[in-house]
JSON list of C-alpha atoms and ligand atoms in Angstrom, two decimals:
[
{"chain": "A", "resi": 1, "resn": "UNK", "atom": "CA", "xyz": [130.08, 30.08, 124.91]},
{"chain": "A", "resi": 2, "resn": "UNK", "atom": "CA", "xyz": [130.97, 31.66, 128.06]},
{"chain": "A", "resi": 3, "resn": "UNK", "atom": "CA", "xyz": [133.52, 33.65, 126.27]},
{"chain": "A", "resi": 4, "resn": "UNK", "atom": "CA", "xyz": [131.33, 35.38, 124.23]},
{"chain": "A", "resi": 5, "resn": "UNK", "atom": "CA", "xyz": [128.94, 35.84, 126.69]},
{"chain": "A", "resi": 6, "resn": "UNK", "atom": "CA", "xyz": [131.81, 37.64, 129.13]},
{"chain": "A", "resi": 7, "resn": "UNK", "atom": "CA", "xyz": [133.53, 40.01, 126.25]},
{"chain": "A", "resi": 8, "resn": "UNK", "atom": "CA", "xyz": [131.98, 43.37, 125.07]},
{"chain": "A", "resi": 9, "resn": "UNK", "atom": "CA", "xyz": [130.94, 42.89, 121.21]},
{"chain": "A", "resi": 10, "resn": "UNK", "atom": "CA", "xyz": [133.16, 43.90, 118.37]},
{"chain": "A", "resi": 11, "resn": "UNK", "atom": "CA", "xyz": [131.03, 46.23, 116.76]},
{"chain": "A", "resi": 12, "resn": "UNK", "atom": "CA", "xyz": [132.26, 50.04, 116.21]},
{"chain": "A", "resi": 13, "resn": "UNK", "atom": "CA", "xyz": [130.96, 52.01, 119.33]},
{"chain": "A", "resi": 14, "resn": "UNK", "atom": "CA", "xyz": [128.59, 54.80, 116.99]},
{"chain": "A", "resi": 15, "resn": "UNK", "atom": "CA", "xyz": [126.95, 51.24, 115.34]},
{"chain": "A", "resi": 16, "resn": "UNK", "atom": "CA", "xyz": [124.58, 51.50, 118.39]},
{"chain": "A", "resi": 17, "resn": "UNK", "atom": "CA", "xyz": [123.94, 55.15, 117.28]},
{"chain": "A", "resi": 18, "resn": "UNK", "atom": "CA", "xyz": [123.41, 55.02, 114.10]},
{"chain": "A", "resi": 19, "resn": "UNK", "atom": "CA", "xyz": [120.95, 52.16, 114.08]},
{"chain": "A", "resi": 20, "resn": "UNK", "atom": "CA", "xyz": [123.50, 50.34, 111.49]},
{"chain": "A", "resi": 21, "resn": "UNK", "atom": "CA", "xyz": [122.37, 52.97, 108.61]},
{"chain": "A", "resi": 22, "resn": "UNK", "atom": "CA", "xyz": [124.41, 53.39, 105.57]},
{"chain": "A", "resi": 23, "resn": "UNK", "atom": "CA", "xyz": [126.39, 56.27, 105.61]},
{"chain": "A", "resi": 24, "resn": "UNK", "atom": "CA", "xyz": [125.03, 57.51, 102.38]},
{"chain": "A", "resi": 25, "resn": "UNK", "atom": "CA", "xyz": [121.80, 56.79, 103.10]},
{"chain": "A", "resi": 26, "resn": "UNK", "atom": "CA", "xyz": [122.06, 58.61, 106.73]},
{"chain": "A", "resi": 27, "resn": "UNK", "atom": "CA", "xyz": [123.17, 62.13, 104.92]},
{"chain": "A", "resi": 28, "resn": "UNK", "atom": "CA", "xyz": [119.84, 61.99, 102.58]},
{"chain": "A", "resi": 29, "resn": "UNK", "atom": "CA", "xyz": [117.49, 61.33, 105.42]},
{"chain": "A", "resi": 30, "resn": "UNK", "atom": "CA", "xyz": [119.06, 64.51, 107.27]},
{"chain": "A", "resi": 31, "resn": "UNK", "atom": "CA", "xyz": [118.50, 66.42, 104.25]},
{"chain": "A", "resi": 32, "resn": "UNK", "atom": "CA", "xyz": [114.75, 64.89, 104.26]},
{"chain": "A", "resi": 33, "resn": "UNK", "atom": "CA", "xyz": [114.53, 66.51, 107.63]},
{"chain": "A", "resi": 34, "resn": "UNK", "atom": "CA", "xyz": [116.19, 70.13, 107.03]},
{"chain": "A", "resi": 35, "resn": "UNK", "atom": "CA", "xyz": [113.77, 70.40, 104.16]},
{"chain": "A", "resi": 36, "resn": "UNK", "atom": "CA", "xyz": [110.63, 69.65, 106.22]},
{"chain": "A", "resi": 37, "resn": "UNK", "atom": "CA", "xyz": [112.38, 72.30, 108.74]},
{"chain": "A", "resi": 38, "resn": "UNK", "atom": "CA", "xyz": [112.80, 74.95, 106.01]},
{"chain": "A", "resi": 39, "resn": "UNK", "atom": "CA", "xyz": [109.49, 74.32, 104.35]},
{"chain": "A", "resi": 40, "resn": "UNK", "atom": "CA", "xyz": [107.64, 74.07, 108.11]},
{"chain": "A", "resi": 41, "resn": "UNK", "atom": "CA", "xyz": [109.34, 77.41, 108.86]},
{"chain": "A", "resi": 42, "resn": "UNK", "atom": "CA", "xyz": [108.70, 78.91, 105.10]},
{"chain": "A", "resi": 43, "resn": "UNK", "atom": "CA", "xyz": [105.13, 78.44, 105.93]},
{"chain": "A", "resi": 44, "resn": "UNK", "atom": "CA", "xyz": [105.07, 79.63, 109.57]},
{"chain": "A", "resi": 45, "resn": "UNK", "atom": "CA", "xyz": [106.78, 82.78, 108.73]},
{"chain": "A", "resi": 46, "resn": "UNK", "atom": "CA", "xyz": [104.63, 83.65, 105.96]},
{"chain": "A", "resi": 47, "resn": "UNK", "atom": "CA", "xyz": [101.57, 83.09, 107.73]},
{"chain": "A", "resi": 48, "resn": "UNK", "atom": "CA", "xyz": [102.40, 84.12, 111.43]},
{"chain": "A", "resi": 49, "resn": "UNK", "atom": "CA", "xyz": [104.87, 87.01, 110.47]},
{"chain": "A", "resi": 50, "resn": "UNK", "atom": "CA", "xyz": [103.92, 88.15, 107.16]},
{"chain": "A", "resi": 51, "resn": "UNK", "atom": "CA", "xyz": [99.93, 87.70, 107.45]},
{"chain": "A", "resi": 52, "resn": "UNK", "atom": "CA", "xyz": [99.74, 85.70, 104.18]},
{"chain": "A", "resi": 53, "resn": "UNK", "atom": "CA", "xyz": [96.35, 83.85, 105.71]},
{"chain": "A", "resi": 54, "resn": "UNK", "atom": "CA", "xyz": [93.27, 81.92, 103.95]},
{"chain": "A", "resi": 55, "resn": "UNK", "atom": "CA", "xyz": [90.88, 85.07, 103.93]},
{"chain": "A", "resi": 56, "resn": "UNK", "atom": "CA", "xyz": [88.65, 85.15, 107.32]},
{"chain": "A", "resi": 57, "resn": "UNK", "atom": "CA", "xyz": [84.87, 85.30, 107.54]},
{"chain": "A", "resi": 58, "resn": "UNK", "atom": "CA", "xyz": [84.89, 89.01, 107.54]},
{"chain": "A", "resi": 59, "resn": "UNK", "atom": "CA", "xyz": [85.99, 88.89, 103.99]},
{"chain": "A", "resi": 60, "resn": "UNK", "atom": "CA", "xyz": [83.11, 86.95, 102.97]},
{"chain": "A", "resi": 61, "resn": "UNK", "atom": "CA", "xyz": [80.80, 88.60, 101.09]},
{"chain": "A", "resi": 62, "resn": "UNK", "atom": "CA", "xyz": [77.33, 87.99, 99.33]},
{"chain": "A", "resi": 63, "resn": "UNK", "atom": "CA", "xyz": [78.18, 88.63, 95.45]},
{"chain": "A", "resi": 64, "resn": "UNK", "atom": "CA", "xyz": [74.54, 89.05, 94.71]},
{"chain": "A", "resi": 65, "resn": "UNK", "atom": "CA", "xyz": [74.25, 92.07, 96.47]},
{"chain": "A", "resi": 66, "resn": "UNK", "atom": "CA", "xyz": [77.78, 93.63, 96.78]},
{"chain": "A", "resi": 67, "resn": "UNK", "atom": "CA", "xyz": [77.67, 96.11, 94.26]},
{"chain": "A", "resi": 68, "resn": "UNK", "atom": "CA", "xyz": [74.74, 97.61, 96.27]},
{"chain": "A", "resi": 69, "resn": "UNK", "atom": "CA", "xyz": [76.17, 97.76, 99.22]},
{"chain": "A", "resi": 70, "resn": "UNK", "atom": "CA", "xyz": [79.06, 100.39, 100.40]},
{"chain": "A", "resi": 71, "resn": "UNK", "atom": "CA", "xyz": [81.98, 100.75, 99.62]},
{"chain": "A", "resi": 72, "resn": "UNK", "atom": "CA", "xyz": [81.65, 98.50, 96.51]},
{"chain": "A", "resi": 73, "resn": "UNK", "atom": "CA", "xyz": [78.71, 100.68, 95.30]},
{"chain": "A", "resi": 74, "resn": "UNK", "atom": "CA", "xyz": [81.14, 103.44, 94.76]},
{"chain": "A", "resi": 75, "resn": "UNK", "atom": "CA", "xyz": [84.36, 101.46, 93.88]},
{"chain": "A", "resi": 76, "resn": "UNK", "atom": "CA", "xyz": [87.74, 103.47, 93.48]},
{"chain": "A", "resi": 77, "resn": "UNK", "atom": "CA", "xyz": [90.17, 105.19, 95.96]},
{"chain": "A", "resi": 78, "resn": "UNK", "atom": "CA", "xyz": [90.28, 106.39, 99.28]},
{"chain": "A", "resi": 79, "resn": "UNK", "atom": "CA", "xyz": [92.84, 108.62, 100.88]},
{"chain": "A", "resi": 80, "resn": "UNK", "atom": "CA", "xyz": [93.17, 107.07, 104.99]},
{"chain": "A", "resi": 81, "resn": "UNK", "atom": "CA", "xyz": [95.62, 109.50, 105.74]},
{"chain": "A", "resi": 82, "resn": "UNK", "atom": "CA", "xyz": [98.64, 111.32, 103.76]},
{"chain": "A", "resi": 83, "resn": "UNK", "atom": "CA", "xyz": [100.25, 108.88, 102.06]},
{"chain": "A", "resi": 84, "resn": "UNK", "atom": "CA", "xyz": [98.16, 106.16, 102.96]},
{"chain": "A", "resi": 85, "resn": "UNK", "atom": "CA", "xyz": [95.56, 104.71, 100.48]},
{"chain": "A", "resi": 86, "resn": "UNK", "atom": "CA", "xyz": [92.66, 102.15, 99.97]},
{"chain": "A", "resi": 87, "resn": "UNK", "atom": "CA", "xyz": [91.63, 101.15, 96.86]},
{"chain": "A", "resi": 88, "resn": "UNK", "atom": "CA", "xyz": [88.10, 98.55, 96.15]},
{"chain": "A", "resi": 89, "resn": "UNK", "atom": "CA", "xyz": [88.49, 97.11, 93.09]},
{"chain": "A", "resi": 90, "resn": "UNK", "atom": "CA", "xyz": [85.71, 95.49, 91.21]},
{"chain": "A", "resi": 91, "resn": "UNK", "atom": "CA", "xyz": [86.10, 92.93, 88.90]},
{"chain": "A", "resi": 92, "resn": "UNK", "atom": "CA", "xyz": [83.49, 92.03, 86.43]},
{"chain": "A", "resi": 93, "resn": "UNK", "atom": "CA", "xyz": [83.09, 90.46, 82.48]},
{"chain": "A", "resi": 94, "resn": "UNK", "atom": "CA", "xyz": [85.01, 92.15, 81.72]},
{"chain": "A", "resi": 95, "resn": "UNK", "atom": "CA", "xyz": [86.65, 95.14, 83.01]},
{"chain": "A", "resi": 96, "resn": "UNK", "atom": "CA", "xyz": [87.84, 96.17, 86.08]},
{"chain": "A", "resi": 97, "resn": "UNK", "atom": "CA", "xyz": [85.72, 99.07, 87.91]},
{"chain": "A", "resi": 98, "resn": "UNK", "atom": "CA", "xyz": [87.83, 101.14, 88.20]},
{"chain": "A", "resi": 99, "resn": "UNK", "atom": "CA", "xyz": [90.40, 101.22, 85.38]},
{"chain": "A", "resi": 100, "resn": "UNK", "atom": "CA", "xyz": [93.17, 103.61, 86.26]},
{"chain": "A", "resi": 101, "resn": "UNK", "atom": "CA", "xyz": [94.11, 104.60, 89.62]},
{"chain": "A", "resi": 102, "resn": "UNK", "atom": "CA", "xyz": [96.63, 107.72, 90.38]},
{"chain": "A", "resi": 103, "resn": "UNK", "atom": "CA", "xyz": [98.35, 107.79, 93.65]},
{"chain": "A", "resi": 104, "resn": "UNK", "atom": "CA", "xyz": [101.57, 109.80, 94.69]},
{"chain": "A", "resi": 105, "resn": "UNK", "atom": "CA", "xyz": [104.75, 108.07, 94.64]},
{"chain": "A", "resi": 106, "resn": "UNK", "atom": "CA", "xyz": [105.49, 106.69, 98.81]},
{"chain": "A", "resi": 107, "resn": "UNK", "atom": "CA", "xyz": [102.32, 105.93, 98.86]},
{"chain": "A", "resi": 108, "resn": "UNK", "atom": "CA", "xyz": [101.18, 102.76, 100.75]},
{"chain": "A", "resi": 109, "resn": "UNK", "atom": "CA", "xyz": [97.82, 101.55, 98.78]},
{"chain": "A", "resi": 110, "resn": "UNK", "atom": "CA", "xyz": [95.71, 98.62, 100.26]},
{"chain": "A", "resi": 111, "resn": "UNK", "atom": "CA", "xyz": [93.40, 96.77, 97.33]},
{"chain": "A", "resi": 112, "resn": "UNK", "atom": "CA", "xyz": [90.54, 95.32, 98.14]},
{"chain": "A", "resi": 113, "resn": "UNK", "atom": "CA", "xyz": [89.08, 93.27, 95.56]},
{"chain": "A", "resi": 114, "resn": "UNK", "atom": "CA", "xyz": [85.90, 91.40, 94.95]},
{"chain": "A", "resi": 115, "resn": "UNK", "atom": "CA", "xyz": [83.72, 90.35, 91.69]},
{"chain": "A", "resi": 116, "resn": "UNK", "atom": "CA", "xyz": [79.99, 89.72, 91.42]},
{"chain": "A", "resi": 117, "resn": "UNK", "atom": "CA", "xyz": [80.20, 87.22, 88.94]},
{"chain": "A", "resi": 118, "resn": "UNK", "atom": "CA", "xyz": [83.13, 84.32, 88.62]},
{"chain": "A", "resi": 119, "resn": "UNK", "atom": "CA", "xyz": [86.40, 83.56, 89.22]},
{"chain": "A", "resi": 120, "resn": "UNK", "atom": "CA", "xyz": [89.49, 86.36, 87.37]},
{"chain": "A", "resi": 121, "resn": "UNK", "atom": "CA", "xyz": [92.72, 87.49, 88.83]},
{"chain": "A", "resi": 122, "resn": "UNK", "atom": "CA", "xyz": [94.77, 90.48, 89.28]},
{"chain": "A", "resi": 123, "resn": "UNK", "atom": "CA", "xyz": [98.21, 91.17, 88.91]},
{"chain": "A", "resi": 124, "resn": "UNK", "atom": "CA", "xyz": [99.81, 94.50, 88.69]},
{"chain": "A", "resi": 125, "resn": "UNK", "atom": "CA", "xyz": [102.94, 94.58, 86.79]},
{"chain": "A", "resi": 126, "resn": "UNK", "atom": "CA", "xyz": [106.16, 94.60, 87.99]},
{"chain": "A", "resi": 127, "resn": "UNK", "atom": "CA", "xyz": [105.03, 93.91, 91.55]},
{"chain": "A", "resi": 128, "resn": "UNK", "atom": "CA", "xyz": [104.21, 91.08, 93.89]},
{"chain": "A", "resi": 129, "resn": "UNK", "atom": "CA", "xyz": [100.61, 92.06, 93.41]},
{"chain": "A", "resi": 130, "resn": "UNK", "atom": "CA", "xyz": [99.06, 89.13, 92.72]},
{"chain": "A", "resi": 131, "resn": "UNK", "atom": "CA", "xyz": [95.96, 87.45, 93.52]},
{"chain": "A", "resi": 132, "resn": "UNK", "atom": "CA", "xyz": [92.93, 85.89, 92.60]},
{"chain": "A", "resi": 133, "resn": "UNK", "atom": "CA", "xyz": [89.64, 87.84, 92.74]},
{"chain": "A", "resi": 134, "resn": "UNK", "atom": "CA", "xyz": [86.49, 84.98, 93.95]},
{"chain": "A", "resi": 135, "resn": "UNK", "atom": "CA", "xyz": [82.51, 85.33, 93.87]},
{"chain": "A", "resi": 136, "resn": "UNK", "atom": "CA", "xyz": [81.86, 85.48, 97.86]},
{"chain": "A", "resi": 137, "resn": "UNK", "atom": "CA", "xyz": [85.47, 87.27, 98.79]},
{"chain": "A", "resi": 138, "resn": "UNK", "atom": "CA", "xyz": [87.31, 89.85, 98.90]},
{"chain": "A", "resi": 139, "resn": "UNK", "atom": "CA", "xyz": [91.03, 89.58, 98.73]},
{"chain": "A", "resi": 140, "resn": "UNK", "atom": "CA", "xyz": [93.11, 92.03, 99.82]},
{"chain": "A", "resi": 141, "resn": "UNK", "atom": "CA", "xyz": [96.84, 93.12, 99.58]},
{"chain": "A", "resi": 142, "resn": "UNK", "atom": "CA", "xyz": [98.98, 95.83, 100.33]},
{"chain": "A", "resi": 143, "resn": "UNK", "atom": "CA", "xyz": [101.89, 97.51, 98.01]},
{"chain": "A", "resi": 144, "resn": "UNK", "atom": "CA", "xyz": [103.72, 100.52, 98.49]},
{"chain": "A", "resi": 145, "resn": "UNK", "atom": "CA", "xyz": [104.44, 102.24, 95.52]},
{"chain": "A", "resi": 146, "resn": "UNK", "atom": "CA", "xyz": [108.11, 103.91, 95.80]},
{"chain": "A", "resi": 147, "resn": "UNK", "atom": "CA", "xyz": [109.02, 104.44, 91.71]},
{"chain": "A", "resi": 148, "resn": "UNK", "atom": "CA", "xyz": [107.29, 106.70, 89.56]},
{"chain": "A", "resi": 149, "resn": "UNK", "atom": "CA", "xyz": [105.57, 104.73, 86.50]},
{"chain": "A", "resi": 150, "resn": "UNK", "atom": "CA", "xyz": [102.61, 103.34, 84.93]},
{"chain": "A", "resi": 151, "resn": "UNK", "atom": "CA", "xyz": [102.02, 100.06, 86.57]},
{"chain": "A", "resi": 152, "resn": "UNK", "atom": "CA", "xyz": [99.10, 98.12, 84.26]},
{"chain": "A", "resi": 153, "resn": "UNK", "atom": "CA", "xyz": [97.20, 95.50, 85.90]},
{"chain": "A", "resi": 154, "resn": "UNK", "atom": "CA", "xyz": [95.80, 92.73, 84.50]},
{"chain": "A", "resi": 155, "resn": "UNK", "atom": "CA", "xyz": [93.08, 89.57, 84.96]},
{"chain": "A", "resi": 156, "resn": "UNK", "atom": "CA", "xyz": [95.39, 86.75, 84.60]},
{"chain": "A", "resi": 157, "resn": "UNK", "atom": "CA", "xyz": [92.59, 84.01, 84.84]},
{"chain": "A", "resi": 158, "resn": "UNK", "atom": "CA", "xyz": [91.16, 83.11, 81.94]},
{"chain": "A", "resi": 159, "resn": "UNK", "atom": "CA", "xyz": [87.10, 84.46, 82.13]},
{"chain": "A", "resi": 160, "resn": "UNK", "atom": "CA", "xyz": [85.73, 84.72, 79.10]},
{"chain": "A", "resi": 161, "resn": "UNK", "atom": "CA", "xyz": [85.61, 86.16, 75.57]},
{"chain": "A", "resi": 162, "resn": "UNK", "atom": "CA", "xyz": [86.43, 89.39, 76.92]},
{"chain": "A", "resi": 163, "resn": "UNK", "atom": "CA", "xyz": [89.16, 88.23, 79.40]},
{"chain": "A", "resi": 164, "resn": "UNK", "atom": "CA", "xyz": [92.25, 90.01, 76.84]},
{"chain": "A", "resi": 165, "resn": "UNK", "atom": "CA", "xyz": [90.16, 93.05, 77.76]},
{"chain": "A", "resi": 166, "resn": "UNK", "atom": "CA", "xyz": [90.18, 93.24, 81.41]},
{"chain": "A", "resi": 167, "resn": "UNK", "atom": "CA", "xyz": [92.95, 95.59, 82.37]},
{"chain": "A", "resi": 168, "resn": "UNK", "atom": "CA", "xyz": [93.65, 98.36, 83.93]},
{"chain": "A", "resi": 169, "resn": "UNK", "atom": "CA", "xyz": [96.53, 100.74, 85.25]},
{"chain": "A", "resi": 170, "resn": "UNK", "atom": "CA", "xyz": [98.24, 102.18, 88.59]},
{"chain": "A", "resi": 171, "resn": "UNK", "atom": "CA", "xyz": [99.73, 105.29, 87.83]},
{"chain": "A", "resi": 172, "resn": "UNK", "atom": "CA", "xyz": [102.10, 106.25, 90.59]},
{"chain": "A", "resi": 173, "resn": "UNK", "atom": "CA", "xyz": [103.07, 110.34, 89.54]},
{"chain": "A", "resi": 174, "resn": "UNK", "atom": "CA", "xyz": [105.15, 112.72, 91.87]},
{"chain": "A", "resi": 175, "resn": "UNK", "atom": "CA", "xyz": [104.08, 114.12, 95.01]},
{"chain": "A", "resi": 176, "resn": "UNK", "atom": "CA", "xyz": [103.42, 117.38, 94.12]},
{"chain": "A", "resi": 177, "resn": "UNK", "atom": "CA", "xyz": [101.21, 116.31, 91.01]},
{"chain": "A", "resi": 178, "resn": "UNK", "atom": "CA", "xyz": [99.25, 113.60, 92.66]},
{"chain": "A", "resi": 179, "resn": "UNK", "atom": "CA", "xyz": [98.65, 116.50, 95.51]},
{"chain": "A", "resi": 180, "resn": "UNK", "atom": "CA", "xyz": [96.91, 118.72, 93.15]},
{"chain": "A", "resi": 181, "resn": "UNK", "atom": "CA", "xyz": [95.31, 116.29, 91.37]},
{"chain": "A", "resi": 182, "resn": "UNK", "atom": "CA", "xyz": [93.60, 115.69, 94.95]},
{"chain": "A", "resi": 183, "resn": "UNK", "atom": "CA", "xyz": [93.28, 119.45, 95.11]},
{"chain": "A", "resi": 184, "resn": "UNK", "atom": "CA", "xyz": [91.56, 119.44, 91.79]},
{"chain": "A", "resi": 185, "resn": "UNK", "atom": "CA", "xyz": [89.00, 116.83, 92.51]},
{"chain": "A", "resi": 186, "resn": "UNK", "atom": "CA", "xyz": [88.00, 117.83, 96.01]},
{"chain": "A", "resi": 187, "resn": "UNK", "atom": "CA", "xyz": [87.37, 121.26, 94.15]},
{"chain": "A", "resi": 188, "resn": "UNK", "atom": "CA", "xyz": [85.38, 119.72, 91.92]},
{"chain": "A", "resi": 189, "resn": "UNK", "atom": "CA", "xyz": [83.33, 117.99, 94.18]},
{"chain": "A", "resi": 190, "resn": "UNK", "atom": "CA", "xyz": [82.86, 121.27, 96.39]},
{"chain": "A", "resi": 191, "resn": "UNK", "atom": "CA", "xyz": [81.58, 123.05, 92.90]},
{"chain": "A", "resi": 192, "resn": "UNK", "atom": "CA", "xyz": [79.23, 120.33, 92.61]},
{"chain": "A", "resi": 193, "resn": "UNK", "atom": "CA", "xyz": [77.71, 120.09, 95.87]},
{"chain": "A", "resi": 194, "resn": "UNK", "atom": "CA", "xyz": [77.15, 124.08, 95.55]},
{"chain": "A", "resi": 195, "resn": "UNK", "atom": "CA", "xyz": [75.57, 123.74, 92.49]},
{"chain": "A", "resi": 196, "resn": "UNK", "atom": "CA", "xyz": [73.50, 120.47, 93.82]},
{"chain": "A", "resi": 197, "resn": "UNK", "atom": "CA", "xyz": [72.84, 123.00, 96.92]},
{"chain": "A", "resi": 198, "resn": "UNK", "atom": "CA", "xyz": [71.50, 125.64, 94.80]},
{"chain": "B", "resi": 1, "resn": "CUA", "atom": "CU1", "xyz": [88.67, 88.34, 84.20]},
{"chain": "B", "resi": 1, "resn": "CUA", "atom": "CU2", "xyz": [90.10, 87.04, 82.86]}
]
């Protein structure tokens, strides 16, 4: 009695450590743990770093009345600055307003998108453009286009009898084109507002 009482136990010293754990079992609950690490961090840097966030209230939107309102009332695409675009993106049963979009190649294009009606997606092709389009918000991404191509986009949720239908198409052209295609158009437009000015 008073011998075990006086003398240290027998046990291995890391016993008191390791809680008695098997080995084996020790190894999988570190793994449990890295992969809540890499997964917490996964998240954090995608949110906090990379702004993938849950849309805020100032991209809610009233989808009774958005296509009345500005900019959606004249969806399409908006040169910010050389090279820099924004393009509002409507999408409706069953088409997407509008259907082709032209930008120079470099150029960095935000999409907004929004749809008066219910629920459709939007993927471009051969991009990591892709989102869902919701009654009530707008979603937004930006891509910068750096390879010269037709890139289609598509409504990947299924809406409808005329969801095979909705589709449309980036095409990214050279600089020089796209810059007199922009030339061409804003001469256009000053034709027009003479002759509405006559
Ligand atoms: Cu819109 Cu499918």
């Amino acid at each position: 009695m008073t011998d075990t009482a006086a003398s240290p136990p027998e046990s291995p010293p890391d016993e008191a450590l390791t809680m008695g754990i098997d080995p084996y079992e020790r190894n999988w609950m570190r793994l449990s743990v890295l992969l809540l690490v890499v997964f917490f961090a996964t998240v954090s840097i995608a949110g906090f770093a990379m702004g993938f966030q849950v849309n805020g209230e100032d991209q809610e939107v009233d989808p009774r009345t958005i296509l009345q309102e500005e900019p959606w009332s004249n969806p399409g695409l908006r040169e910010i600055e050389p090279g820099v675009y924004e393009a509002y993106i409507v999408a409706q049963t069953w088409a997407f307003v509008p259907r082709e979009i032209e930008v120079p190649v470099g150029s960095e294009v935000t999409i907004y998108l929004t749809t008066p009606d219910l629920q459709h997606g939007f993927k471009i092709t051969d991009t990591n453009v892709n989102t869902m389009v919701l009654p009530g918000q707008v979603s937004k991404m930006t891509y910068t286009f750096d390879e010269i191509g037709e890139f289609p986009y598509i409504c990947h949720e299924y809406c409808g009898q005329g969801h095979a239908a909705m589709f449309g198409v980036v095409n990214v052209v050279a600089a020089t084109a796209a810059d007199d295609g922009a030339d061409d158009a804003a001469e256009d437009a000053a034709a027009d507002d003479e002759e509405a000015s006559r």
